[in-house]
Amino acid sequence: MKPSGSKNPLAEQKVNLLLRKFAIPSIIAMLVSSLYNIVDQFFIGRSVGELGNAATNISFPLSISCVAIALLFGIGGASAFNISMGKGEINAEEKEKAVYFMGNAITMLFGCGMILLLITQVFLTPMLRFFGSPDNVLGYAKTYTRIVSFGFPFLILATGGGHLVRADGRPQYTMICNLAGAVINTILDALFVFGFGWGMAGAAYATIIGQVISGLLIMWFLAHCKTVKLQRKHLILNRSLVARISALGAAPCSNQIAMMIVQIVMNQSLKYYGSLSVYGEAIPIACVGIISKVNMVYMSFIIGISQGLQPIVSYNYGAGHYDRVKKSYRISVTYGFAISLIVFVLFQFAPRQIISIFGNGSEEYYQFAIQYFRVFLFFTFVNFMQPITSNFYTAIGKPGVGVFLSLTRQIIFLLPVLVILPMFVGIDGIMYSGPIADFIAGVICIALIIHEFRRKEYHTA
């Protein structure tokens, strides 16, 4: 059924204009979020050196955990909210239900942030050793992680709550909140690390101050929603609502959890096989940490596009506008491919210039970094398919397929190859595991989306 007379811009405005409206602020918000890690890496690399860079990489799985929680309840809550609002064109009760999805998502975001903070404080040292910390890096990692963990509740709320603000039709406010925190973080990094000489601790303090400010701004915007009125009763948890939110947010969350697992295995492998090579334990961990965060800048564009796609697809799928659903996806992957091709060229032809931004190192340091850039990230030009397609399935209420696609690259393909291949070719096997997993995951995404769009509703809408 295709309702007539809709006045919601998600159902009426041109798809390419809507996608730019939602995707550009999402991209900026993601870039700003990745900037937290990049800025810390820059100042730490310039002041502390290779061991400091390695320490931030050891701590990185906890940052990924924060993003996983934020996406679970942020994208899950936003998808549930938009689907209910879309169905509200036909059934008024769905619109009332939508606000409860938003309220429950907010409660889960901040609550889980507090739990992660407590776990980190209690089990800090064994966690960092489990993440692959060498002995000469552990002290730096403990200093940095113990401080930044106090920002976890606000980081999760800012990242996840931004999706809820975006679902409310105000993507530019999400951008403002994240940008404010990142600018403050950058200024304080320079002051604390270079001005006061606080090193790792200075970078950590700058980070949590920026995150707290972003989180507080998001809280203010959520208290003043545009499309619904959020009240205290909506914050009270309901098991069925949380289950629905979790199901819809499972795909992007699973992708982050998969990244965290791979990061831990990667660190352990780099430590072990690095010790058997000319590079030693610390150089591979430091290089991969920097390159992973540089790759996050690229992925910010792709994930931003996928997030901008979410409200458009969710609303129109719920309202029965399947032609707009299909068109939105096609435009998204076109943008994703263009960006990925540009980044592929940069990674292949300017790796030394990129790695040099984050401080100097030995010739072995540059040798490993350049080879890792060119080999591990070779299939960058197809890496846009998995995030966009996975989030598309989540947005249309098919989280099972979304979760599967989220797991294809990281868990199903990359992890086994990452474990097995280095047994035969040493540390080079870690590098070659990346393109193998990327290629197979891309092919599966293409096959599934072709199958999806052959369904009859896309041709009768």
GROMACS .gro file of C-alpha atoms in nm, residues 18-392:
model
  375
   18LEU     CA    1   1.786   1.391   0.085
   19LEU     CA    2   2.093   1.169   0.083
   20ARG     CA    3   2.324   1.469   0.072
   21LYS     CA    4   2.122   1.639   0.346
   22PHE     CA    5   2.157   1.341   0.581
   23ALA     CA    6   2.489   1.196   0.465
   24ILE     CA    7   2.705   1.509   0.470
   25PRO     CA    8   2.641   1.587   0.839
   26SER     CA    9   2.684   1.216   0.914
   27ILE     CA   10   3.016   1.210   0.732
   28ILE     CA   11   3.134   1.520   0.916
   29ALA     CA   12   3.020   1.372   1.247
   30MET     CA   13   3.207   1.048   1.173
   31LEU     CA   14   3.517   1.240   1.062
   32VAL     CA   15   3.506   1.441   1.379
   33SER     CA   16   3.469   1.122   1.583
   34SER     CA   17   3.771   0.965   1.411
   35LEU     CA   18   3.954   1.293   1.463
   36TYR     CA   19   3.966   1.221   1.837
   37ASN     CA   20   4.193   0.923   1.770
   38ILE     CA   21   4.387   1.090   1.489
   39VAL     CA   22   4.461   1.402   1.693
   40ASP     CA   23   4.578   1.199   1.992
   41GLN     CA   24   4.793   0.988   1.760
   42PHE     CA   25   4.950   1.300   1.609
   43PHE     CA   26   5.041   1.468   1.938
   44ILE     CA   27   5.150   1.146   2.108
   45GLY     CA   28   5.359   1.044   1.808
   46ARG     CA   29   5.529   1.383   1.804
   47SER     CA   30   5.593   1.395   2.180
   48VAL     CA   31   5.623   1.035   2.306
   49GLY     CA   32   5.718   0.849   1.987
   50GLU     CA   33   5.671   0.490   1.865
   51LEU     CA   34   5.589   0.344   2.208
   52GLY     CA   35   5.317   0.606   2.261
   53ASN     CA   36   5.167   0.525   1.922
   54ALA     CA   37   5.174   0.156   2.010
   55ALA     CA   38   5.001   0.230   2.342
   56THR     CA   39   4.705   0.400   2.175
   57ASN     CA   40   4.669   0.099   1.947
   58ILE     CA   41   4.663  -0.134   2.248
   59SER     CA   42   4.384   0.079   2.398
   60PHE     CA   43   4.193   0.092   2.070
   61PRO     CA   44   3.969  -0.215   2.130
   62LEU     CA   45   3.798  -0.024   2.413
   63SER     CA   46   3.726   0.267   2.178
   64ILE     CA   47   3.575   0.019   1.935
   65SER     CA   48   3.363  -0.121   2.221
   66CYS     CA   49   3.222   0.227   2.281
   67VAL     CA   50   3.131   0.263   1.914
   68ALA     CA   51   2.973  -0.085   1.913
   69ILE     CA   52   2.743   0.005   2.202
   70ALA     CA   53   2.665   0.342   2.044
   71LEU     CA   54   2.565   0.181   1.714
   72LEU     CA   55   2.368  -0.098   1.881
   73PHE     CA   56   2.131   0.141   2.056
   74GLY     CA   57   2.187   0.451   1.842
   75ILE     CA   58   2.125   0.308   1.495
   76GLY     CA   59   1.887   0.047   1.640
   77GLY     CA   60   1.683   0.315   1.815
   78ALA     CA   61   1.692   0.544   1.512
   79SER     CA   62   1.580   0.266   1.276
   80ALA     CA   63   1.295   0.160   1.506
   81PHE     CA   64   1.194   0.525   1.548
   82ASN     CA   65   1.190   0.600   1.173
   83ILE     CA   66   1.012   0.277   1.078
   84SER     CA   67   0.741   0.351   1.335
   85MET     CA   68   0.711   0.711   1.216
   86GLY     CA   69   0.678   0.586   0.857
   87LYS     CA   70   0.405   0.341   0.957
   88GLY     CA   71   0.244   0.628   1.146
   89GLU     CA   72   0.116   0.755   0.811
   90ILE     CA   73  -0.122   0.462   0.823
   91ASN     CA   74  -0.153   0.381   1.195
   92ALA     CA   75  -0.144   0.667   1.449
   93GLU     CA   76  -0.047   0.430   1.732
   94GLU     CA   77   0.288   0.367   1.565
   95LYS     CA   78   0.386   0.733   1.604
   96GLU     CA   79   0.323   0.716   1.979
   97LYS     CA   80   0.532   0.399   1.997
   98ALA     CA   81   0.820   0.571   1.816
   99VAL     CA   82   0.901   0.804   2.105
  100TYR     CA   83   0.938   0.509   2.344
  101PHE     CA   84   1.199   0.361   2.112
  102MET     CA   85   1.397   0.684   2.135
  103GLY     CA   86   1.370   0.706   2.515
  104ASN     CA   87   1.475   0.346   2.575
  105ALA     CA   88   1.771   0.389   2.341
  106ILE     CA   89   1.894   0.691   2.539
  107THR     CA   90   1.878   0.503   2.869
  108MET     CA   91   2.069   0.206   2.731
  109LEU     CA   92   2.339   0.425   2.577
  110PHE     CA   93   2.435   0.602   2.898
  111GLY     CA   94   2.381   0.299   3.122
  112CYS     CA   95   2.607   0.073   2.917
  113GLY     CA   96   2.871   0.347   2.912
  114MET     CA   97   2.879   0.347   3.291
  115ILE     CA   98   2.913  -0.032   3.300
  116LEU     CA   99   3.205  -0.026   3.054
  117LEU     CA  100   3.375   0.244   3.262
  118LEU     CA  101   3.357   0.031   3.576
  119ILE     CA  102   3.482  -0.283   3.400
  120THR     CA  103   3.778  -0.094   3.255
  121GLN     CA  104   3.880   0.055   3.590
  122VAL     CA  105   3.864  -0.279   3.769
  123PHE     CA  106   4.032  -0.499   3.507
  124LEU     CA  107   4.261  -0.247   3.334
  125THR     CA  108   4.598  -0.428   3.348
  126PRO     CA  109   4.479  -0.778   3.249
  127MET     CA  110   4.268  -0.625   2.972
  128LEU     CA  111   4.562  -0.438   2.821
  129ARG     CA  112   4.782  -0.748   2.836
  130PHE     CA  113   4.502  -0.945   2.669
  131PHE     CA  114   4.489  -0.677   2.399
  132GLY     CA  115   4.852  -0.759   2.316
  133SER     CA  116   5.055  -0.500   2.507
  134PRO     CA  117   5.433  -0.560   2.514
  135ASP     CA  118   5.602  -0.489   2.847
  136ASN     CA  119   5.767  -0.169   2.724
  137VAL     CA  120   5.429  -0.031   2.609
  138LEU     CA  121   5.211  -0.130   2.906
  139GLY     CA  122   5.289   0.172   3.125
  140TYR     CA  123   5.195   0.417   2.851
  141ALA     CA  124   4.878   0.222   2.772
  142LYS     CA  125   4.767   0.213   3.139
  143THR     CA  126   4.816   0.587   3.182
  144TYR     CA  127   4.617   0.671   2.870
  145THR     CA  128   4.335   0.417   2.910
  146ARG     CA  129   4.267   0.473   3.279
  147ILE     CA  130   4.193   0.839   3.211
  148VAL     CA  131   3.999   0.813   2.884
  149SER     CA  132   3.768   0.548   3.030
  150PHE     CA  133   3.594   0.820   3.233
  151GLY     CA  134   3.471   0.964   2.907
  152PHE     CA  135   3.312   0.637   2.788
  153PRO     CA  136   2.952   0.718   2.898
  154PHE     CA  137   2.965   1.054   2.722
  155LEU     CA  138   3.139   0.918   2.413
  156ILE     CA  139   2.873   0.648   2.376
  157LEU     CA  140   2.591   0.896   2.435
  158ALA     CA  141   2.736   1.147   2.189
  159THR     CA  142   2.794   0.886   1.916
  160GLY     CA  143   2.471   0.690   1.962
  161GLY     CA  144   2.255   0.988   2.053
  162GLY     CA  145   2.368   1.159   1.735
  163HIS     CA  146   2.181   0.894   1.534
  164LEU     CA  147   1.866   0.968   1.733
  165VAL     CA  148   1.899   1.341   1.670
  166ARG     CA  149   1.950   1.263   1.301
  167ALA     CA  150   1.641   1.041   1.300
  168ASP     CA  151   1.449   1.337   1.444
  169GLY     CA  152   1.529   1.521   1.120
  170ARG     CA  153   1.817   1.738   1.248
  171PRO     CA  154   2.139   1.591   1.105
  172GLN     CA  155   2.318   1.925   1.125
  173TYR     CA  156   2.289   1.926   1.506
  174THR     CA  157   2.470   1.594   1.529
  175MET     CA  158   2.751   1.750   1.331
  176ILE     CA  159   2.762   2.053   1.561
  177CYS     CA  160   2.782   1.840   1.876
  178ASN     CA  161   3.067   1.625   1.748
  179LEU     CA  162   3.252   1.918   1.593
  180ALA     CA  163   3.244   2.114   1.919
  181GLY     CA  164   3.398   1.824   2.110
  182ALA     CA  165   3.668   1.761   1.849
  183VAL     CA  166   3.774   2.124   1.826
  184ILE     CA  167   3.805   2.144   2.204
  185ASN     CA  168   3.999   1.816   2.207
  186THR     CA  169   4.244   1.945   1.946
  187ILE     CA  170   4.306   2.275   2.125
  188LEU     CA  171   4.352   2.105   2.463
  189ASP     CA  172   4.578   1.837   2.311
  190ALA     CA  173   4.818   2.107   2.194
  191LEU     CA  174   4.800   2.281   2.532
  192PHE     CA  175   4.828   1.973   2.755
  193VAL     CA  176   5.080   1.770   2.551
  194PHE     CA  177   5.309   2.039   2.408
  195GLY     CA  178   5.236   2.332   2.640
  196PHE     CA  179   5.225   2.156   2.977
  197GLY     CA  180   5.432   1.852   2.874
  198TRP     CA  181   5.182   1.602   3.014
  199GLY     CA  182   5.241   1.343   2.741
  200MET     CA  183   5.000   1.048   2.737
  201ALA     CA  184   4.797   1.184   3.029
  202GLY     CA  185   4.756   1.521   2.860
  203ALA     CA  186   4.617   1.363   2.543
  204ALA     CA  187   4.378   1.155   2.755
  205TYR     CA  188   4.248   1.454   2.954
  206ALA     CA  189   4.191   1.651   2.634
  207THR     CA  190   3.995   1.361   2.489
  208ILE     CA  191   3.752   1.316   2.778
  209ILE     CA  192   3.682   1.690   2.810
  210GLY     CA  193   3.583   1.701   2.443
  211GLN     CA  194   3.367   1.390   2.481
  212VAL     CA  195   3.185   1.525   2.787
  213ILE     CA  196   3.098   1.846   2.603
  214SER     CA  197   2.970   1.655   2.298
  215GLY     CA  198   2.763   1.425   2.521
  216LEU     CA  199   2.604   1.715   2.710
  217LEU     CA  200   2.512   1.890   2.386
  218ILE     CA  201   2.346   1.574   2.253
  219MET     CA  202   2.149   1.544   2.578
  220TRP     CA  203   2.019   1.898   2.533
  221PHE     CA  204   1.909   1.838   2.173
  222LEU     CA  205   1.737   1.512   2.265
  223ALA     CA  206   1.545   1.696   2.536
  224HIS     CA  207   1.413   1.932   2.265
  225CYS     CA  208   1.307   1.696   1.984
  226LYS     CA  209   1.144   1.841   1.675
  227THR     CA  210   0.903   1.564   1.571
  228VAL     CA  211   0.807   1.415   1.909
  229LYS     CA  212   0.795   1.523   2.274
  230LEU     CA  213   1.034   1.316   2.485
  231GLN     CA  214   0.923   1.270   2.848
  232ARG     CA  215   1.064   1.091   3.152
  233LYS     CA  216   0.823   0.799   3.111
  234HIS     CA  217   0.977   0.723   2.771
  235LEU     CA  218   1.316   0.661   2.938
  236ILE     CA  219   1.185   0.370   3.148
  237LEU     CA  220   1.317   0.048   3.000
  238ASN     CA  221   1.080  -0.197   2.833
  239ARG     CA  222   1.215  -0.542   2.749
  240SER     CA  223   1.033  -0.578   2.417
  241LEU     CA  224   1.135  -0.231   2.300
  242VAL     CA  225   1.500  -0.287   2.394
  243ALA     CA  226   1.491  -0.622   2.215
  244ARG     CA  227   1.359  -0.460   1.897
  245ILE     CA  228   1.616  -0.180   1.917
  246SER     CA  229   1.894  -0.433   1.974
  247ALA     CA  230   1.781  -0.645   1.681
  248LEU     CA  231   1.788  -0.347   1.444
  249GLY     CA  232   2.121  -0.224   1.578
  250ALA     CA  233   2.282  -0.567   1.581
  251ALA     CA  234   2.434  -0.542   1.233
  252PRO     CA  235   2.646  -0.227   1.281
  253CYS     CA  236   2.723  -0.334   1.639
  254SER     CA  237   2.836  -0.678   1.521
  255ASN     CA  238   3.063  -0.513   1.270
  256GLN     CA  239   3.233  -0.316   1.548
  257ILE     CA  240   3.259  -0.618   1.777
  258ALA     CA  241   3.412  -0.810   1.489
  259MET     CA  242   3.659  -0.524   1.443
  260MET     CA  243   3.745  -0.539   1.812
  261ILE     CA  244   3.806  -0.915   1.803
  262VAL     CA  245   4.018  -0.882   1.493
  263GLN     CA  246   4.210  -0.592   1.650
  264ILE     CA  247   4.296  -0.802   1.956
  265VAL     CA  248   4.403  -1.101   1.745
  266MET     CA  249   4.592  -0.863   1.517
  267ASN     CA  250   4.783  -0.709   1.808
  268GLN     CA  251   4.873  -1.050   1.947
  269SER     CA  252   4.985  -1.168   1.602
  270LEU     CA  253   5.185  -0.853   1.534
  271LYS     CA  254   5.356  -0.889   1.871
  272TYR     CA  255   5.443  -1.256   1.814
  273TYR     CA  256   5.541  -1.253   1.447
  274GLY     CA  257   5.701  -0.911   1.481
  275SER     CA  258   5.937  -1.052   1.743
  276LEU     CA  259   6.044  -1.315   1.488
  277SER     CA  260   6.114  -1.053   1.220
  278VAL     CA  261   6.352  -0.761   1.173
  279TYR     CA  262   6.080  -0.523   1.296
  280GLY     CA  263   6.052  -0.636   1.659
  281GLU     CA  264   5.735  -0.624   1.874
  282ALA     CA  265   5.659  -0.252   1.891
  283ILE     CA  266   5.706  -0.132   1.529
  284PRO     CA  267   5.427  -0.344   1.370
  285ILE     CA  268   5.183  -0.256   1.651
  286ALA     CA  269   5.262   0.115   1.622
  287CYS     CA  270   5.235   0.118   1.240
  288VAL     CA  271   4.912  -0.078   1.226
  289GLY     CA  272   4.762   0.147   1.493
  290ILE     CA  273   4.829   0.457   1.286
  291ILE     CA  274   4.717   0.300   0.958
  292SER     CA  275   4.395   0.167   1.117
  293LYS     CA  276   4.307   0.516   1.231
  294VAL     CA  277   4.391   0.667   0.894
  295ASN     CA  278   4.165   0.404   0.738
  296MET     CA  279   3.896   0.514   0.983
  297VAL     CA  280   3.901   0.856   0.815
  298TYR     CA  281   3.817   0.687   0.485
  299MET     CA  282   3.555   0.468   0.650
  300SER     CA  283   3.400   0.780   0.805
  301PHE     CA  284   3.289   0.880   0.455
  302ILE     CA  285   3.147   0.536   0.381
  303ILE     CA  286   2.977   0.487   0.717
  304GLY     CA  287   2.847   0.845   0.699
  305ILE     CA  288   2.682   0.764   0.365
  306SER     CA  289   2.533   0.444   0.510
  307GLN     CA  290   2.400   0.636   0.811
  308GLY     CA  291   2.258   0.909   0.590
  309LEU     CA  292   2.084   0.635   0.392
  310GLN     CA  293   1.920   0.487   0.704
  311PRO     CA  294   1.634   0.735   0.776
  312ILE     CA  295   1.546   0.764   0.406
  313VAL     CA  296   1.528   0.389   0.355
  314SER     CA  297   1.359   0.311   0.689
  315TYR     CA  298   1.082   0.566   0.639
  316ASN     CA  299   1.010   0.482   0.276
  317TYR     CA  300   1.024   0.107   0.333
  318GLY     CA  301   0.780   0.145   0.622
  319ALA     CA  302   0.555   0.365   0.406
  320GLY     CA  303   0.572   0.129   0.105
  321HIS     CA  304   0.771   0.356  -0.129
  322TYR     CA  305   0.995   0.079  -0.262
  323ASP     CA  306   1.107   0.268  -0.570
  324ARG     CA  307   1.264   0.533  -0.345
  325VAL     CA  308   1.426   0.262  -0.133
  326LYS     CA  309   1.598   0.113  -0.437
  327LYS     CA  310   1.705   0.449  -0.577
  328SER     CA  311   1.851   0.558  -0.242
  329TYR     CA  312   2.072   0.250  -0.227
  330ARG     CA  313   2.197   0.292  -0.583
  331ILE     CA  314   2.295   0.655  -0.529
  332SER     CA  315   2.471   0.563  -0.204
  333VAL     CA  316   2.691   0.296  -0.360
  334THR     CA  317   2.778   0.530  -0.647
  335TYR     CA  318   2.906   0.790  -0.402
  336GLY     CA  319   3.083   0.517  -0.203
  337PHE     CA  320   3.266   0.381  -0.506
  338ALA     CA  321   3.387   0.726  -0.616
  339ILE     CA  322   3.531   0.803  -0.271
  340SER     CA  323   3.687   0.458  -0.237
  341LEU     CA  324   3.865   0.486  -0.569
  342ILE     CA  325   4.026   0.817  -0.468
  343VAL     CA  326   4.140   0.675  -0.133
  344PHE     CA  327   4.280   0.362  -0.303
  345VAL     CA  328   4.508   0.582  -0.514
  346LEU     CA  329   4.629   0.770  -0.204
  347PHE     CA  330   4.701   0.452  -0.010
  348GLN     CA  331   4.894   0.300  -0.301
  349PHE     CA  332   5.098   0.603  -0.407
  350ALA     CA  333   5.147   0.816  -0.093
  351PRO     CA  334   5.182   0.580   0.207
  352ARG     CA  335   5.514   0.722   0.331
  353GLN     CA  336   5.382   1.077   0.320
  354ILE     CA  337   5.077   0.973   0.523
  355ILE     CA  338   5.268   0.781   0.790
  356SER     CA  339   5.522   1.065   0.827
  357ILE     CA  340   5.250   1.296   0.958
  358PHE     CA  341   5.251   1.101   1.285
  359GLY     CA  342   5.619   1.139   1.371
  360ASN     CA  343   5.948   0.994   1.259
  361GLY     CA  344   6.074   0.638   1.287
  362SER     CA  345   6.346   0.400   1.178
  363GLU     CA  346   6.378   0.275   0.822
  364GLU     CA  347   6.223  -0.056   0.933
  365TYR     CA  348   5.928   0.143   1.068
  366TYR     CA  349   5.867   0.308   0.730
  367GLN     CA  350   5.930  -0.014   0.539
  368PHE     CA  351   5.664  -0.204   0.732
  369ALA     CA  352   5.414   0.084   0.720
  370ILE     CA  353   5.443   0.133   0.343
  371GLN     CA  354   5.406  -0.238   0.268
  372TYR     CA  355   5.109  -0.269   0.505
  373PHE     CA  356   4.931   0.026   0.343
  374ARG     CA  357   4.972  -0.117  -0.006
  375VAL     CA  358   4.897  -0.481   0.067
  376PHE     CA  359   4.647  -0.497   0.354
  377LEU     CA  360   4.434  -0.213   0.212
  378PHE     CA  361   4.464  -0.311  -0.155
  379PHE     CA  362   4.089  -0.369  -0.203
  380THR     CA  363   3.992  -0.033  -0.057
  381PHE     CA  364   3.802   0.038  -0.380
  382VAL     CA  365   3.544  -0.234  -0.294
  383ASN     CA  366   3.528  -0.180   0.083
  384PHE     CA  367   3.232   0.056   0.052
  385MET     CA  368   2.994  -0.230  -0.027
  386GLN     CA  369   2.983  -0.402   0.311
  387PRO     CA  370   2.895  -0.105   0.542
  388ILE     CA  371   2.638   0.041   0.303
  389THR     CA  372   2.470  -0.291   0.223
  390SER     CA  373   2.472  -0.411   0.583
  391ASN     CA  374   2.313  -0.090   0.708
  392PHE     CA  375   2.061  -0.102   0.423
   0.00000   0.00000   0.00000
